[in-house]
């Protein structure tokens, strides 16, 4: 098992890879859609593939014996994602790099500066390193297991807001099937009665999680996510003193798809809203 020094070296490589891919992302903002995957809203550009290749080149150069699970190498759809994770954990090397080369591709295509590069590194299924890079603001979020969370080299923690009434919260909502948006829309409606300071939908799960980790947001939730949407952000939040769980109150694992995260202080209050709204899974559709 890797020691602290080994994790720091892995994090250094992940940070360099994320920065390099991020610069390529930023230089090509507004790129055309090359094709779609699972549905018409699941956009892919050539830059997605190019950014993933950049990250993979760093891994293959420094850790050729490690496994790689990258978004652009997995077939579309939830079932394919589940199979890819199961295969990686059962048959792959102990060390696994989980890559989202551009989280927020729709933002990227529409020239909205709200997309990031996300790299998580797990050993035997447990997150050890997380890096998220926002190239538009040149913000590098990085964490190692037991080593804390850092933003551009400065140790950072989650917010201290004690209640939703003092908080800004974010969520992500799928546009692929209208009915799938209903659970989160119900939760948004309930939150409107809680004197919440603000609700944000930025279009990037990784960015939402990074902002929970550094204290800009006090909470966030989203249903039907892939492992590359969550891996890096989960360890960022944990190392910053926050909490990440499935919406069924299970501890975070690479296999989790429906997730909420908070500063810890508003955790039960936000879960109460999600539970009241029946916003616990994509199948929670109104009768």
PDB file of N, CA, C and O in Angstrom, residues 149 155-161 209-219 233-244 261-266:
ATOM      1  N   UNK A 149      -7.386  18.902   1.971  1.00  0.00           N
ATOM      2  CA  UNK A 149      -7.777  19.415   0.661  1.00  0.00           C
ATOM      3  C   UNK A 149      -7.143  20.780   0.452  1.00  0.00           C
ATOM      4  O   UNK A 149      -7.121  21.612   1.359  1.00  0.00           O
ATOM      5  N   UNK A 155      -4.409  25.175   2.083  1.00  0.00           N
ATOM      6  CA  UNK A 155      -5.351  24.250   2.715  1.00  0.00           C
ATOM      7  C   UNK A 155      -6.705  24.932   2.897  1.00  0.00           C
ATOM      8  O   UNK A 155      -6.792  26.080   3.356  1.00  0.00           O
ATOM      9  N   UNK A 156      -7.758  24.210   2.540  1.00  0.00           N
ATOM     10  CA  UNK A 156      -9.098  24.781   2.505  1.00  0.00           C
ATOM     11  C   UNK A 156     -10.075  23.787   3.124  1.00  0.00           C
ATOM     12  O   UNK A 156      -9.877  22.575   3.051  1.00  0.00           O
ATOM     13  N   UNK A 157     -11.142  24.310   3.718  1.00  0.00           N
ATOM     14  CA  UNK A 157     -12.157  23.454   4.327  1.00  0.00           C
ATOM     15  C   UNK A 157     -13.549  23.838   3.838  1.00  0.00           C
ATOM     16  O   UNK A 157     -13.732  24.863   3.180  1.00  0.00           O
ATOM     17  N   UNK A 158     -14.510  22.997   4.187  1.00  0.00           N
ATOM     18  CA  UNK A 158     -15.898  23.264   3.832  1.00  0.00           C
ATOM     19  C   UNK A 158     -16.416  24.479   4.604  1.00  0.00           C
ATOM     20  O   UNK A 158     -15.770  24.974   5.522  1.00  0.00           O
ATOM     21  N   UNK A 159     -17.605  24.930   4.224  1.00  0.00           N
ATOM     22  CA  UNK A 159     -18.196  26.109   4.853  1.00  0.00           C
ATOM     23  C   UNK A 159     -18.627  25.816   6.288  1.00  0.00           C
ATOM     24  O   UNK A 159     -18.688  24.654   6.711  1.00  0.00           O
ATOM     25  N   UNK A 160     -18.962  26.874   7.025  1.00  0.00           N
ATOM     26  CA  UNK A 160     -19.399  26.721   8.417  1.00  0.00           C
ATOM     27  C   UNK A 160     -20.863  27.118   8.605  1.00  0.00           C
ATOM     28  O   UNK A 160     -21.309  27.272   9.741  1.00  0.00           O
ATOM     29  N   UNK A 161     -21.598  27.286   7.507  1.00  0.00           N
ATOM     30  CA  UNK A 161     -23.019  27.626   7.647  1.00  0.00           C
ATOM     31  C   UNK A 161     -23.742  26.503   8.385  1.00  0.00           C
ATOM     32  O   UNK A 161     -23.641  25.342   7.996  1.00  0.00           O
ATOM     33  N   UNK A 209     -18.970  19.896  -6.705  1.00  0.00           N
ATOM     34  CA  UNK A 209     -18.317  19.222  -5.587  1.00  0.00           C
ATOM     35  C   UNK A 209     -17.061  19.970  -5.141  1.00  0.00           C
ATOM     36  O   UNK A 209     -16.786  20.090  -3.940  1.00  0.00           O
ATOM     37  N   UNK A 210     -16.309  20.489  -6.089  1.00  0.00           N
ATOM     38  CA  UNK A 210     -15.124  21.266  -5.726  1.00  0.00           C
ATOM     39  C   UNK A 210     -15.514  22.496  -4.922  1.00  0.00           C
ATOM     40  O   UNK A 210     -14.826  22.885  -3.963  1.00  0.00           O
ATOM     41  N   UNK A 211     -16.621  23.099  -5.286  1.00  0.00           N
ATOM     42  CA  UNK A 211     -17.071  24.307  -4.584  1.00  0.00           C
ATOM     43  C   UNK A 211     -17.668  23.985  -3.221  1.00  0.00           C
ATOM     44  O   UNK A 211     -17.619  24.828  -2.325  1.00  0.00           O
ATOM     45  N   UNK A 212     -18.217  22.783  -3.038  1.00  0.00           N
ATOM     46  CA  UNK A 212     -18.591  22.354  -1.682  1.00  0.00           C
ATOM     47  C   UNK A 212     -17.324  22.180  -0.850  1.00  0.00           C
ATOM     48  O   UNK A 212     -17.242  22.624   0.297  1.00  0.00           O
ATOM     49  N   UNK A 213     -16.316  21.569  -1.448  1.00  0.00           N
ATOM     50  CA  UNK A 213     -15.077  21.296  -0.718  1.00  0.00           C
ATOM     51  C   UNK A 213     -14.383  22.568  -0.253  1.00  0.00           C
ATOM     52  O   UNK A 213     -13.790  22.598   0.831  1.00  0.00           O
ATOM     53  N   UNK A 214     -14.454  23.632  -1.048  1.00  0.00           N
ATOM     54  CA  UNK A 214     -13.735  24.856  -0.663  1.00  0.00           C
ATOM     55  C   UNK A 214     -14.632  25.859   0.053  1.00  0.00           C
ATOM     56  O   UNK A 214     -14.199  26.976   0.347  1.00  0.00           O
ATOM     57  N   UNK A 215     -15.902  25.497   0.321  1.00  0.00           N
ATOM     58  CA  UNK A 215     -16.754  26.333   1.148  1.00  0.00           C
ATOM     59  C   UNK A 215     -17.632  27.320   0.418  1.00  0.00           C
ATOM     60  O   UNK A 215     -18.351  28.096   1.050  1.00  0.00           O
ATOM     61  N   UNK A 216     -17.621  27.317  -0.911  1.00  0.00           N
ATOM     62  CA  UNK A 216     -18.478  28.252  -1.652  1.00  0.00           C
ATOM     63  C   UNK A 216     -19.937  27.804  -1.638  1.00  0.00           C
ATOM     64  O   UNK A 216     -20.849  28.628  -1.665  1.00  0.00           O
ATOM     65  N   UNK A 217     -20.137  26.506  -1.632  1.00  0.00           N
ATOM     66  CA  UNK A 217     -21.468  25.912  -1.507  1.00  0.00           C
ATOM     67  C   UNK A 217     -21.512  25.108  -0.218  1.00  0.00           C
ATOM     68  O   UNK A 217     -20.516  24.498   0.174  1.00  0.00           O
ATOM     69  N   UNK A 218     -22.685  25.066   0.411  1.00  0.00           N
ATOM     70  CA  UNK A 218     -22.821  24.268   1.636  1.00  0.00           C
ATOM     71  C   UNK A 218     -23.415  22.894   1.373  1.00  0.00           C
ATOM     72  O   UNK A 218     -23.385  22.028   2.247  1.00  0.00           O
ATOM     73  N   UNK A 219     -23.971  22.701   0.166  1.00  0.00           N
ATOM     74  CA  UNK A 219     -24.540  21.416  -0.156  1.00  0.00           C
ATOM     75  C   UNK A 219     -24.803  21.283  -1.648  1.00  0.00           C
ATOM     76  O   UNK A 219     -24.825  22.283  -2.381  1.00  0.00           O
ATOM     77  N   UNK A 233     -14.226  14.477  -6.719  1.00  0.00           N
ATOM     78  CA  UNK A 233     -14.955  15.370  -5.821  1.00  0.00           C
ATOM     79  C   UNK A 233     -15.239  14.754  -4.471  1.00  0.00           C
ATOM     80  O   UNK A 233     -15.241  15.452  -3.443  1.00  0.00           O
ATOM     81  N   UNK A 234     -15.477  13.446  -4.444  1.00  0.00           N
ATOM     82  CA  UNK A 234     -15.797  12.784  -3.174  1.00  0.00           C
ATOM     83  C   UNK A 234     -14.651  12.885  -2.180  1.00  0.00           C
ATOM     84  O   UNK A 234     -14.852  13.184  -0.997  1.00  0.00           O
ATOM     85  N   UNK A 235     -13.436  12.651  -2.634  1.00  0.00           N
ATOM     86  CA  UNK A 235     -12.312  12.726  -1.691  1.00  0.00           C
ATOM     87  C   UNK A 235     -11.965  14.178  -1.374  1.00  0.00           C
ATOM     88  O   UNK A 235     -11.549  14.492  -0.250  1.00  0.00           O
ATOM     89  N   UNK A 236     -12.193  15.099  -2.317  1.00  0.00           N
ATOM     90  CA  UNK A 236     -11.992  16.516  -1.999  1.00  0.00           C
ATOM     91  C   UNK A 236     -12.866  16.928  -0.820  1.00  0.00           C
ATOM     92  O   UNK A 236     -12.404  17.568   0.131  1.00  0.00           O
ATOM     93  N   UNK A 237     -14.153  16.578  -0.894  1.00  0.00           N
ATOM     94  CA  UNK A 237     -15.091  16.984   0.151  1.00  0.00           C
ATOM     95  C   UNK A 237     -14.763  16.302   1.475  1.00  0.00           C
ATOM     96  O   UNK A 237     -14.761  16.938   2.539  1.00  0.00           O
ATOM     97  N   UNK A 238     -14.475  15.013   1.427  1.00  0.00           N
ATOM     98  CA  UNK A 238     -14.149  14.289   2.662  1.00  0.00           C
ATOM     99  C   UNK A 238     -12.918  14.878   3.337  1.00  0.00           C
ATOM    100  O   UNK A 238     -12.902  15.083   4.560  1.00  0.00           O
ATOM    101  N   UNK A 239     -11.884  15.161   2.555  1.00  0.00           N
ATOM    102  CA  UNK A 239     -10.649  15.691   3.121  1.00  0.00           C
ATOM    103  C   UNK A 239     -10.796  17.138   3.584  1.00  0.00           C
ATOM    104  O   UNK A 239     -10.007  17.627   4.389  1.00  0.00           O
ATOM    105  N   UNK A 240     -11.835  17.826   3.062  1.00  0.00           N
ATOM    106  CA  UNK A 240     -12.101  19.205   3.495  1.00  0.00           C
ATOM    107  C   UNK A 240     -13.009  19.251   4.714  1.00  0.00           C
ATOM    108  O   UNK A 240     -13.333  20.349   5.201  1.00  0.00           O
ATOM    109  N   UNK A 241     -13.424  18.088   5.214  1.00  0.00           N
ATOM    110  CA  UNK A 241     -14.246  18.033   6.420  1.00  0.00           C
ATOM    111  C   UNK A 241     -15.727  17.889   6.167  1.00  0.00           C
ATOM    112  O   UNK A 241     -16.526  17.967   7.114  1.00  0.00           O
ATOM    113  N   UNK A 242     -16.130  17.652   4.917  1.00  0.00           N
ATOM    114  CA  UNK A 242     -17.538  17.497   4.597  1.00  0.00           C
ATOM    115  C   UNK A 242     -17.984  16.044   4.558  1.00  0.00           C
ATOM    116  O   UNK A 242     -17.226  15.142   4.929  1.00  0.00           O
ATOM    117  N   UNK A 243     -19.203  15.848   4.098  1.00  0.00           N
ATOM    118  CA  UNK A 243     -19.787  14.500   4.032  1.00  0.00           C
ATOM    119  C   UNK A 243     -20.341  14.235   2.642  1.00  0.00           C
ATOM    120  O   UNK A 243     -20.974  15.107   2.040  1.00  0.00           O
ATOM    121  N   UNK A 244     -20.110  13.008   2.158  1.00  0.00           N
ATOM    122  CA  UNK A 244     -20.630  12.556   0.868  1.00  0.00           C
ATOM    123  C   UNK A 244     -21.293  11.211   1.085  1.00  0.00           C
ATOM    124  O   UNK A 244     -20.679  10.296   1.646  1.00  0.00           O
ATOM    125  N   UNK A 261     -23.975  15.784  -1.043  1.00  0.00           N
ATOM    126  CA  UNK A 261     -22.792  16.129  -0.257  1.00  0.00           C
ATOM    127  C   UNK A 261     -23.012  17.472   0.401  1.00  0.00           C
ATOM    128  O   UNK A 261     -23.681  18.347  -0.159  1.00  0.00           O
ATOM    129  N   UNK A 262     -22.445  17.641   1.588  1.00  0.00           N
ATOM    130  CA  UNK A 262     -22.630  18.890   2.329  1.00  0.00           C
ATOM    131  C   UNK A 262     -21.394  19.205   3.165  1.00  0.00           C
ATOM    132  O   UNK A 262     -20.438  18.429   3.236  1.00  0.00           O
ATOM    133  N   UNK A 263     -21.468  20.341   3.843  1.00  0.00           N
ATOM    134  CA  UNK A 263     -20.431  20.725   4.806  1.00  0.00           C
ATOM    135  C   UNK A 263     -20.522  19.917   6.098  1.00  0.00           C
ATOM    136  O   UNK A 263     -19.731  20.099   7.016  1.00  0.00           O
ATOM    137  N   UNK A 264     -21.491  19.027   6.183  1.00  0.00           N
ATOM    138  CA  UNK A 264     -21.704  18.219   7.386  1.00  0.00           C
ATOM    139  C   UNK A 264     -22.733  18.829   8.305  1.00  0.00           C
ATOM    140  O   UNK A 264     -23.557  18.117   8.894  1.00  0.00           O
ATOM    141  N   UNK A 265     -22.753  20.146   8.427  1.00  0.00           N
ATOM    142  CA  UNK A 265     -23.661  20.826   9.348  1.00  0.00           C
ATOM    143  C   UNK A 265     -25.097  20.862   8.826  1.00  0.00           C
ATOM    144  O   UNK A 265     -26.043  20.847   9.615  1.00  0.00           O
ATOM    145  N   UNK A 266     -25.264  20.917   7.505  1.00  0.00           N
ATOM    146  CA  UNK A 266     -26.619  20.960   6.933  1.00  0.00           C
ATOM    147  C   UNK A 266     -27.010  19.609   6.346  1.00  0.00           C
ATOM    148  O   UNK A 266     -28.003  19.500   5.636  1.00  0.00           O
TER     149      UNK A 266
END
